[in-house]
PDB file of C-alpha atoms in Angstrom:
ATOM      1  CA  UNK I   1      25.288  15.068  47.946  1.00  0.00           C
ATOM      2  CA  UNK I   2      28.603  13.388  47.798  1.00  0.00           C
ATOM      3  CA  UNK I   3      26.940  10.205  46.885  1.00  0.00           C
ATOM      4  CA  UNK I   4      25.125  12.729  44.455  1.00  0.00           C
ATOM      5  CA  UNK I   5      28.311  14.318  42.677  1.00  0.00           C
ATOM      6  CA  UNK I   6      30.034  10.825  42.352  1.00  0.00           C
ATOM      7  CA  UNK I   7      26.929  10.089  40.276  1.00  0.00           C
ATOM      8  CA  UNK I   8      27.018  13.239  37.777  1.00  0.00           C
ATOM      9  CA  UNK I   9      30.440  12.876  37.794  1.00  0.00           C
ATOM     10  CA  UNK I  10      29.982   8.961  36.629  1.00  0.00           C
ATOM     11  CA  UNK I  11      28.039  10.071  34.524  1.00  0.00           C
ATOM     12  CA  UNK I  12      29.606  12.832  32.436  1.00  0.00           C
ATOM     13  CA  UNK I  13      32.837  10.452  31.976  1.00  0.00           C
ATOM     14  CA  UNK I  14      30.079   7.558  30.494  1.00  0.00           C
ATOM     15  CA  UNK I  15      29.287  10.558  27.838  1.00  0.00           C
ATOM     16  CA  UNK I  16      32.432  11.836  26.738  1.00  0.00           C
ATOM     17  CA  UNK I  17      33.593   7.950  26.228  1.00  0.00           C
ATOM     18  CA  UNK I  18      30.585   6.811  24.863  1.00  0.00           C
ATOM     19  CA  UNK I  19      30.966  10.448  22.844  1.00  0.00           C
ATOM     20  CA  UNK I  20      34.340   9.309  21.113  1.00  0.00           C
ATOM     21  CA  UNK I  21      32.806   6.719  19.291  1.00  0.00           C
ATOM     22  CA  UNK I  22      29.117   8.072  18.492  1.00  0.00           C
ATOM     23  CA  UNK I  23      28.861  10.328  15.414  1.00  0.00           C
ATOM     24  CA  UNK I  24      24.867  11.807  14.954  1.00  0.00           C
ATOM     25  CA  UNK I  25      25.478  14.081  11.823  1.00  0.00           C
ATOM     26  CA  UNK I  26      21.835  15.276  11.467  1.00  0.00           C
ATOM     27  CA  UNK I  27      19.722  15.544  15.358  1.00  0.00           C
ATOM     28  CA  UNK I  28      16.269  13.726  15.012  1.00  0.00           C
ATOM     29  CA  UNK I  29      14.537  14.044  17.870  1.00  0.00           C
ATOM     30  CA  UNK I  30      11.523  12.577  16.728  1.00  0.00           C
ATOM     31  CA  UNK I  31      12.180   9.995  15.016  1.00  0.00           C
ATOM     32  CA  UNK I  32      10.898   6.652  14.995  1.00  0.00           C
ATOM     33  CA  UNK I  33      14.126   4.640  14.979  1.00  0.00           C
ATOM     34  CA  UNK I  34      17.996   5.285  15.279  1.00  0.00           C
ATOM     35  CA  UNK I  35      20.461   3.348  12.895  1.00  0.00           C
ATOM     36  CA  UNK I  36      24.211   3.066  14.107  1.00  0.00           C
ATOM     37  CA  UNK I  37      26.507   2.228  11.367  1.00  0.00           C
ATOM     38  CA  UNK I  38      30.430   0.570  10.999  1.00  0.00           C
ATOM     39  CA  UNK I  39      32.948   1.480   8.218  1.00  0.00           C
ATOM     40  CA  UNK I  40      34.747  -0.995   6.644  1.00  0.00           C
ATOM     41  CA  UNK I  41      38.755  -1.595   6.854  1.00  0.00           C
ATOM     42  CA  UNK I  42      40.273   1.321   6.703  1.00  0.00           C
ATOM     43  CA  UNK I  43      36.694   3.771   6.883  1.00  0.00           C
ATOM     44  CA  UNK I  44      35.841   6.472   9.540  1.00  0.00           C
ATOM     45  CA  UNK I  45      32.578   8.279  10.712  1.00  0.00           C
ATOM     46  CA  UNK I  46      32.453  10.428   8.177  1.00  0.00           C
ATOM     47  CA  UNK I  47      32.054   7.013   5.553  1.00  0.00           C
ATOM     48  CA  UNK I  48      27.569   7.710   6.627  1.00  0.00           C
ATOM     49  CA  UNK I  49      27.265  11.722   6.388  1.00  0.00           C
ATOM     50  CA  UNK I  50      26.195  11.073   2.923  1.00  0.00           C
ATOM     51  CA  UNK I  51      24.042   8.820   4.213  1.00  0.00           C
ATOM     52  CA  UNK I  52      22.772  10.336   7.147  1.00  0.00           C
ATOM     53  CA  UNK I  53      21.329  13.073   4.540  1.00  0.00           C
ATOM     54  CA  UNK I  54      19.738  10.262   1.883  1.00  0.00           C
ATOM     55  CA  UNK I  55      17.140   8.310   4.698  1.00  0.00           C
ATOM     56  CA  UNK I  56      13.943   9.391   5.740  1.00  0.00           C
ATOM     57  CA  UNK I  57      13.302  12.268   7.954  1.00  0.00           C
ATOM     58  CA  UNK I  58      12.026   8.924  10.731  1.00  0.00           C
ATOM     59  CA  UNK I  59      15.064   7.434  10.784  1.00  0.00           C
ATOM     60  CA  UNK I  60      19.079   8.868  13.260  1.00  0.00           C
ATOM     61  CA  UNK I  61      21.624   8.126  11.788  1.00  0.00           C
ATOM     62  CA  UNK I  62      25.179   7.589  14.158  1.00  0.00           C
ATOM     63  CA  UNK I  63      27.783   6.522  12.549  1.00  0.00           C
ATOM     64  CA  UNK I  64      31.005   4.123  14.976  1.00  0.00           C
ATOM     65  CA  UNK I  65      34.452   6.021  15.011  1.00  0.00           C
ATOM     66  CA  UNK I  66      37.141   3.426  14.848  1.00  0.00           C
ATOM     67  CA  UNK I  67      40.180   4.690  17.550  1.00  0.00           C
ATOM     68  CA  UNK I  68      42.802   5.727  14.446  1.00  0.00           C
ATOM     69  CA  UNK I  69      41.910   7.312  12.351  1.00  0.00           C
ATOM     70  CA  UNK I  70      40.084  11.200  12.033  1.00  0.00           C
ATOM     71  CA  UNK I  71      39.654  13.153  15.311  1.00  0.00           C
ATOM     72  CA  UNK I  72      41.007  10.087  16.848  1.00  0.00           C
ATOM     73  CA  UNK I  73      43.890   9.474  15.202  1.00  0.00           C
ATOM     74  CA  UNK I  74      46.273   9.815  17.787  1.00  0.00           C
ATOM     75  CA  UNK I  75      44.396   6.336  19.611  1.00  0.00           C
ATOM     76  CA  UNK I  76      46.246   3.099  19.779  1.00  0.00           C
ATOM     77  CA  UNK I  77      44.889   1.287  16.476  1.00  0.00           C
ATOM     78  CA  UNK I  78      42.626  -2.062  18.154  1.00  0.00           C
ATOM     79  CA  UNK I  79      43.594  -4.571  15.558  1.00  0.00           C
ATOM     80  CA  UNK I  80      41.794  -7.191  16.968  1.00  0.00           C
ATOM     81  CA  UNK I  81      37.673  -7.975  15.637  1.00  0.00           C
ATOM     82  CA  UNK I  82      37.033  -9.256  19.274  1.00  0.00           C
ATOM     83  CA  UNK I  83      38.780  -6.490  20.709  1.00  0.00           C
ATOM     84  CA  UNK I  84      36.388  -3.630  18.478  1.00  0.00           C
ATOM     85  CA  UNK I  85      33.534  -5.252  19.264  1.00  0.00           C
ATOM     86  CA  UNK I  86      33.563  -5.483  22.962  1.00  0.00           C
ATOM     87  CA  UNK I  87      34.982  -1.746  23.051  1.00  0.00           C
ATOM     88  CA  UNK I  88      31.964  -0.724  20.642  1.00  0.00           C
ATOM     89  CA  UNK I  89      29.721  -2.686  22.874  1.00  0.00           C
ATOM     90  CA  UNK I  90      30.523  -0.825  25.745  1.00  0.00           C
ATOM     91  CA  UNK I  91      30.781   2.109  24.125  1.00  0.00           C
ATOM     92  CA  UNK I  92      26.870   1.748  22.629  1.00  0.00           C
ATOM     93  CA  UNK I  93      25.079  -0.272  26.032  1.00  0.00           C
ATOM     94  CA  UNK I  94      25.992   3.069  27.102  1.00  0.00           C
ATOM     95  CA  UNK I  95      24.261   5.369  24.854  1.00  0.00           C
ATOM     96  CA  UNK I  96      21.104   3.065  24.363  1.00  0.00           C
ATOM     97  CA  UNK I  97      21.083   3.151  28.748  1.00  0.00           C
ATOM     98  CA  UNK I  98      20.831   7.071  27.904  1.00  0.00           C
ATOM     99  CA  UNK I  99      18.290   7.869  25.419  1.00  0.00           C
ATOM    100  CA  UNK I 100      14.578   6.854  24.561  1.00  0.00           C
ATOM    101  CA  UNK I 101      13.753   4.461  24.319  1.00  0.00           C
ATOM    102  CA  UNK I 102      13.593   3.773  20.713  1.00  0.00           C
ATOM    103  CA  UNK I 103      14.420   0.695  18.484  1.00  0.00           C
ATOM    104  CA  UNK I 104      18.483   0.875  17.119  1.00  0.00           C
ATOM    105  CA  UNK I 105      19.219  -0.964  14.257  1.00  0.00           C
ATOM    106  CA  UNK I 106      22.673  -1.783  12.069  1.00  0.00           C
ATOM    107  CA  UNK I 107      24.672  -0.982   9.570  1.00  0.00           C
ATOM    108  CA  UNK I 108      27.633  -2.486   8.388  1.00  0.00           C
ATOM    109  CA  UNK I 109      29.909  -2.323   5.124  1.00  0.00           C
ATOM    110  CA  UNK I 110      33.211  -5.397   4.278  1.00  0.00           C
ATOM    111  CA  UNK I 111      34.488  -5.340   7.545  1.00  0.00           C
ATOM    112  CA  UNK I 112      32.469  -3.353   9.327  1.00  0.00           C
ATOM    113  CA  UNK I 113      29.438  -6.332   9.109  1.00  0.00           C
ATOM    114  CA  UNK I 114      31.173  -8.146  11.065  1.00  0.00           C
ATOM    115  CA  UNK I 115      32.074  -5.234  13.980  1.00  0.00           C
ATOM    116  CA  UNK I 116      28.035  -4.962  13.841  1.00  0.00           C
ATOM    117  CA  UNK I 117      27.986  -8.697  14.289  1.00  0.00           C
ATOM    118  CA  UNK I 118      29.516  -9.063  16.632  1.00  0.00           C
ATOM    119  CA  UNK I 119      28.203  -6.331  18.872  1.00  0.00           C
ATOM    120  CA  UNK I 120      25.159  -7.466  18.662  1.00  0.00           C
ATOM    121  CA  UNK I 121      26.076 -10.729  20.254  1.00  0.00           C
ATOM    122  CA  UNK I 122      27.249  -8.900  22.538  1.00  0.00           C
ATOM    123  CA  UNK I 123      23.728  -7.343  22.922  1.00  0.00           C
ATOM    124  CA  UNK I 124      22.382 -10.723  23.014  1.00  0.00           C
ATOM    125  CA  UNK I 125      24.467 -12.468  25.072  1.00  0.00           C
ATOM    126  CA  UNK I 126      24.382  -9.293  27.583  1.00  0.00           C
ATOM    127  CA  UNK I 127      22.062  -7.283  27.888  1.00  0.00           C
ATOM    128  CA  UNK I 128      19.381  -8.871  26.401  1.00  0.00           C
ATOM    129  CA  UNK I 129      18.376  -6.610  23.474  1.00  0.00           C
ATOM    130  CA  UNK I 130      19.648  -6.927  19.404  1.00  0.00           C
ATOM    131  CA  UNK I 131      18.938  -4.856  16.964  1.00  0.00           C
ATOM    132  CA  UNK I 132      15.354  -4.369  15.177  1.00  0.00           C
ATOM    133  CA  UNK I 133      17.667  -5.159  11.449  1.00  0.00           C
ATOM    134  CA  UNK I 134      21.265  -5.977  10.502  1.00  0.00           C
ATOM    135  CA  UNK I 135      22.190  -4.915   7.153  1.00  0.00           C
ATOM    136  CA  UNK I 136      25.229  -6.760   6.353  1.00  0.00           C
ATOM    137  CA  UNK I 137      27.182  -4.847   2.922  1.00  0.00           C
ATOM    138  CA  UNK I 138      29.320  -6.402   1.254  1.00  0.00           C
ATOM    139  CA  UNK I 139      30.986  -9.485   3.943  1.00  0.00           C
ATOM    140  CA  UNK I 140      30.332 -12.438   3.403  1.00  0.00           C
ATOM    141  CA  UNK I 141      28.967 -14.185   5.965  1.00  0.00           C
ATOM    142  CA  UNK I 142      30.933 -13.771   9.082  1.00  0.00           C
ATOM    143  CA  UNK I 143      31.185 -18.283   8.832  1.00  0.00           C
ATOM    144  CA  UNK I 144      32.174 -18.159   5.400  1.00  0.00           C
ATOM    145  CA  UNK I 145      36.224 -18.468   5.520  1.00  0.00           C
ATOM    146  CA  UNK I 146      38.841 -18.008   2.359  1.00  0.00           C
ATOM    147  CA  UNK I 147      42.389 -19.421   1.836  1.00  0.00           C
ATOM    148  CA  UNK I 148      43.937 -16.336   2.680  1.00  0.00           C
ATOM    149  CA  UNK I 149      47.491 -16.697   1.272  1.00  0.00           C
ATOM    150  CA  UNK I 150      47.163 -14.021  -0.312  1.00  0.00           C
ATOM    151  CA  UNK I 151      46.969 -11.795   3.426  1.00  0.00           C
ATOM    152  CA  UNK I 152      46.249  -7.805   2.356  1.00  0.00           C
ATOM    153  CA  UNK I 153      48.144  -7.375   5.773  1.00  0.00           C
ATOM    154  CA  UNK I 154      51.730  -8.839   4.756  1.00  0.00           C
ATOM    155  CA  UNK I 155      51.443  -7.331   1.526  1.00  0.00           C
ATOM    156  CA  UNK I 156      54.284  -4.771   1.438  1.00  0.00           C
ATOM    157  CA  UNK I 157      52.769  -1.392   1.260  1.00  0.00           C
ATOM    158  CA  UNK I 158      53.102  -1.625  -2.874  1.00  0.00           C
ATOM    159  CA  UNK I 159      50.407  -4.348  -2.953  1.00  0.00           C
ATOM    160  CA  UNK I 160      48.137  -3.099   0.220  1.00  0.00           C
ATOM    161  CA  UNK I 161      47.878   0.067  -2.355  1.00  0.00           C
ATOM    162  CA  UNK I 162      46.799  -2.210  -5.465  1.00  0.00           C
ATOM    163  CA  UNK I 163      44.272  -3.826  -2.561  1.00  0.00           C
ATOM    164  CA  UNK I 164      42.685  -0.172  -2.621  1.00  0.00           C
ATOM    165  CA  UNK I 165      42.807   1.143  -6.437  1.00  0.00           C
ATOM    166  CA  UNK I 166      40.623  -2.913  -6.360  1.00  0.00           C
ATOM    167  CA  UNK I 167      37.920  -2.478  -4.685  1.00  0.00           C
ATOM    168  CA  UNK I 168      37.808   1.095  -4.790  1.00  0.00           C
ATOM    169  CA  UNK I 169      38.081   2.978  -0.956  1.00  0.00           C
ATOM    170  CA  UNK I 170      40.651   5.281  -1.656  1.00  0.00           C
ATOM    171  CA  UNK I 171      40.449   8.411  -3.968  1.00  0.00           C
ATOM    172  CA  UNK I 172      43.182   7.458  -6.662  1.00  0.00           C
ATOM    173  CA  UNK I 173      44.897  11.402  -6.371  1.00  0.00           C
ATOM    174  CA  UNK I 174      44.761  10.901  -2.843  1.00  0.00           C
ATOM    175  CA  UNK I 175      47.368   7.116  -3.203  1.00  0.00           C
ATOM    176  CA  UNK I 176      48.555   8.901  -5.045  1.00  0.00           C
ATOM    177  CA  UNK I 177      49.865  11.542  -2.669  1.00  0.00           C
ATOM    178  CA  UNK I 178      52.954  10.150   0.091  1.00  0.00           C
ATOM    179  CA  UNK I 179      51.978  12.029   2.885  1.00  0.00           C
ATOM    180  CA  UNK I 180      47.958  11.404   2.520  1.00  0.00           C
ATOM    181  CA  UNK I 181      49.117   8.030   1.762  1.00  0.00           C
ATOM    182  CA  UNK I 182      51.594   7.871   4.888  1.00  0.00           C
ATOM    183  CA  UNK I 183      48.250   7.969   7.292  1.00  0.00           C
ATOM    184  CA  UNK I 184      46.407   6.298   4.946  1.00  0.00           C
ATOM    185  CA  UNK I 185      48.772   2.571   5.056  1.00  0.00           C
ATOM    186  CA  UNK I 186      49.163   1.916   9.274  1.00  0.00           C
ATOM    187  CA  UNK I 187      44.954   2.436   9.665  1.00  0.00           C
ATOM    188  CA  UNK I 188      44.522   0.547   6.316  1.00  0.00           C
ATOM    189  CA  UNK I 189      47.400  -2.891   7.492  1.00  0.00           C
ATOM    190  CA  UNK I 190      46.024  -2.781  10.629  1.00  0.00           C
ATOM    191  CA  UNK I 191      42.139  -3.140  10.077  1.00  0.00           C
ATOM    192  CA  UNK I 192      42.926  -5.338   6.590  1.00  0.00           C
ATOM    193  CA  UNK I 193      45.080  -7.175   9.673  1.00  0.00           C
ATOM    194  CA  UNK I 194      41.997  -7.341  11.933  1.00  0.00           C
ATOM    195  CA  UNK I 195      38.719  -8.647   9.430  1.00  0.00           C
ATOM    196  CA  UNK I 196      41.652 -11.225   8.077  1.00  0.00           C
ATOM    197  CA  UNK I 197      42.693 -13.065  11.229  1.00  0.00           C
ATOM    198  CA  UNK I 198      39.079 -12.616  12.477  1.00  0.00           C
ATOM    199  CA  UNK I 199      37.617 -15.963  13.619  1.00  0.00           C
ATOM    200  CA  UNK I 200      33.947 -16.314  14.055  1.00  0.00           C
ATOM    201  CA  UNK I 201      33.103 -18.426  16.969  1.00  0.00           C
ATOM    202  CA  UNK I 202      30.285 -20.631  16.431  1.00  0.00           C
ATOM    203  CA  UNK I 203      27.475 -19.612  19.060  1.00  0.00           C
ATOM    204  CA  UNK I 204      23.352 -19.097  18.942  1.00  0.00           C
ATOM    205  CA  UNK I 205      21.378 -17.168  16.348  1.00  0.00           C
ATOM    206  CA  UNK I 206      20.767 -13.647  16.290  1.00  0.00           C
ATOM    207  CA  UNK I 207      16.868 -13.282  15.437  1.00  0.00           C
ATOM    208  CA  UNK I 208      16.949 -10.382  14.578  1.00  0.00           C
ATOM    209  CA  UNK I 209      16.048  -9.790  10.674  1.00  0.00           C
ATOM    210  CA  UNK I 210      19.254  -9.121   8.425  1.00  0.00           C
ATOM    211  CA  UNK I 211      19.497  -7.818   5.198  1.00  0.00           C
ATOM    212  CA  UNK I 212      22.342  -8.653   3.153  1.00  0.00           C
ATOM    213  CA  UNK I 213      24.089  -6.706   0.471  1.00  0.00           C
ATOM    214  CA  UNK I 214      25.829  -6.547  -1.939  1.00  0.00           C
ATOM    215  CA  UNK I 215      27.435  -5.859  -5.408  1.00  0.00           C
ATOM    216  CA  UNK I 216      27.711  -8.150  -8.564  1.00  0.00           C
ATOM    217  CA  UNK I 217      30.570  -7.642  -9.608  1.00  0.00           C
ATOM    218  CA  UNK I 218      32.123  -7.340  -5.960  1.00  0.00           C
ATOM    219  CA  UNK I 219      35.817  -8.514  -5.818  1.00  0.00           C
ATOM    220  CA  UNK I 220      35.607  -9.861  -1.701  1.00  0.00           C
ATOM    221  CA  UNK I 221      31.871 -10.970  -1.710  1.00  0.00           C
ATOM    222  CA  UNK I 222      30.066 -13.633  -4.104  1.00  0.00           C
ATOM    223  CA  UNK I 223      26.225 -13.622  -3.381  1.00  0.00           C
ATOM    224  CA  UNK I 224      26.239 -17.080  -3.141  1.00  0.00           C
ATOM    225  CA  UNK I 225      28.307 -16.421   0.472  1.00  0.00           C
ATOM    226  CA  UNK I 226      26.003 -13.073   1.151  1.00  0.00           C
ATOM    227  CA  UNK I 227      23.723 -15.740   1.283  1.00  0.00           C
ATOM    228  CA  UNK I 228      24.801 -17.594   3.820  1.00  0.00           C
ATOM    229  CA  UNK I 229      23.888 -14.059   6.537  1.00  0.00           C
ATOM    230  CA  UNK I 230      20.580 -16.423   6.427  1.00  0.00           C
ATOM    231  CA  UNK I 231      22.576 -19.020   8.473  1.00  0.00           C
ATOM    232  CA  UNK I 232      23.200 -16.452  11.603  1.00  0.00           C
ATOM    233  CA  UNK I 233      19.454 -15.202  12.349  1.00  0.00           C
ATOM    234  CA  UNK I 234      15.898 -17.042  13.256  1.00  0.00           C
ATOM    235  CA  UNK I 235      14.546 -13.722  11.666  1.00  0.00           C
ATOM    236  CA  UNK I 236      13.458 -12.747   8.203  1.00  0.00           C
ATOM    237  CA  UNK I 237      16.894 -12.626   5.504  1.00  0.00           C
ATOM    238  CA  UNK I 238      16.776 -10.967   2.090  1.00  0.00           C
ATOM    239  CA  UNK I 239      19.696 -10.828  -0.278  1.00  0.00           C
ATOM    240  CA  UNK I 240      19.179  -7.556  -2.405  1.00  0.00           C
ATOM    241  CA  UNK I 241      22.708  -7.775  -5.683  1.00  0.00           C
ATOM    242  CA  UNK I 242      23.373  -4.513  -6.599  1.00  0.00           C
ATOM    243  CA  UNK I 243      25.545  -3.545  -9.682  1.00  0.00           C
ATOM    244  CA  UNK I 244      29.281  -2.790  -8.789  1.00  0.00           C
ATOM    245  CA  UNK I 245      31.638  -4.045  -6.771  1.00  0.00           C
ATOM    246  CA  UNK I 246      32.928  -4.027  -3.224  1.00  0.00           C
ATOM    247  CA  UNK I 247      31.624  -0.055  -2.588  1.00  0.00           C
ATOM    248  CA  UNK I 248      28.529  -0.325  -4.325  1.00  0.00           C
ATOM    249  CA  UNK I 249      26.656   1.520  -0.919  1.00  0.00           C
ATOM    250  CA  UNK I 250      28.904   4.555  -3.528  1.00  0.00           C
ATOM    251  CA  UNK I 251      26.713   3.653  -6.481  1.00  0.00           C
ATOM    252  CA  UNK I 252      23.336   3.043  -5.265  1.00  0.00           C
ATOM    253  CA  UNK I 253      23.372   5.876  -2.594  1.00  0.00           C
ATOM    254  CA  UNK I 254      19.707   6.139  -3.594  1.00  0.00           C
ATOM    255  CA  UNK I 255      18.069   2.945  -3.478  1.00  0.00           C
ATOM    256  CA  UNK I 256      19.882   1.959  -0.485  1.00  0.00           C
ATOM    257  CA  UNK I 257      18.333   4.759   1.187  1.00  0.00           C
ATOM    258  CA  UNK I 258      15.044   3.705   0.070  1.00  0.00           C
ATOM    259  CA  UNK I 259      15.843   0.369   0.990  1.00  0.00           C
ATOM    260  CA  UNK I 260      17.109   0.912   4.497  1.00  0.00           C
ATOM    261  CA  UNK I 261      13.982   3.360   5.070  1.00  0.00           C
ATOM    262  CA  UNK I 262      11.307   1.491   3.982  1.00  0.00           C
ATOM    263  CA  UNK I 263      12.097  -1.696   6.342  1.00  0.00           C
ATOM    264  CA  UNK I 264      12.646   0.546   9.644  1.00  0.00           C
ATOM    265  CA  UNK I 265       9.920   3.046   9.825  1.00  0.00           C
ATOM    266  CA  UNK I 266       8.045   1.855   6.096  1.00  0.00           C
ATOM    267  CA  UNK I 267       8.819   6.216   4.758  1.00  0.00           C
ATOM    268  CA  UNK I 268       9.462   7.248   2.132  1.00  0.00           C
ATOM    269  CA  UNK I 269      12.970   8.409   1.837  1.00  0.00           C
ATOM    270  CA  UNK I 270      11.961  11.667   1.040  1.00  0.00           C
ATOM    271  CA  UNK I 271      14.148  13.945   3.811  1.00  0.00           C
ATOM    272  CA  UNK I 272      14.709  18.220   4.486  1.00  0.00           C
ATOM    273  CA  UNK I 273      18.116  17.180   4.951  1.00  0.00           C
ATOM    274  CA  UNK I 274      18.872  15.990   1.468  1.00  0.00           C
ATOM    275  CA  UNK I 275      21.438  18.318  -0.338  1.00  0.00           C
ATOM    276  CA  UNK I 276      21.925  19.660   3.477  1.00  0.00           C
ATOM    277  CA  UNK I 277      25.816  21.357   3.949  1.00  0.00           C
ATOM    278  CA  UNK I 278      28.136  19.549   6.074  1.00  0.00           C
TER     279      UNK I 278
END
């Protein structure tokens, strides 16, 4: 009995840790595949709530909640991509181990695309499994670097605000509210530090399909830089270019949901949850 109780306690502790990291907005136990989504710099799990409603019924969406935001706002921020990927990997491997055998896929936008890639690498190298598909949105391939002489995380507050206005990541009304801005800036600066100091370490490519998505006017990612994701898999590669800037995902939600749903299940994206209340 003692060992049974210890096992139950360990399982409960593990579940609590996973619950801190993973948010499932609409449970679809009959779905064919689970899609884990990784937020952009300064972003949170709730960014993907609209996509949870848009995807085909055969896809169950869960989003990763990084420390230091929303319900985790009192936890220390993580300003290193490798450490963040390690911690997400630990949470996800428990979730996948306790799952029902459904395949899983990753979607990451901007910084989230790199975190998703690094977590996929850890799953492959340490657990012998890979996502069924990786969707890398709004981010140049890990092997492509830029001169960051004007790194955002080193700018003053006004400089960080300019960046947020440029990429359209934040409601402009928030940027004009001193109290809200005081909450936004530390998280944003932290995440920019993480992604701007990230250095890809060459290693074996993934073997899952990768689809790169990019806006044709994205100041952070050119189509050539997005095309270089092909170098990071031995599987199939596809590049999809959308009209718009860095956050083309907002303006083209229906099209992106259709693309993801089709790639993962072949189903139309029409969902009984579309338009439902939060």
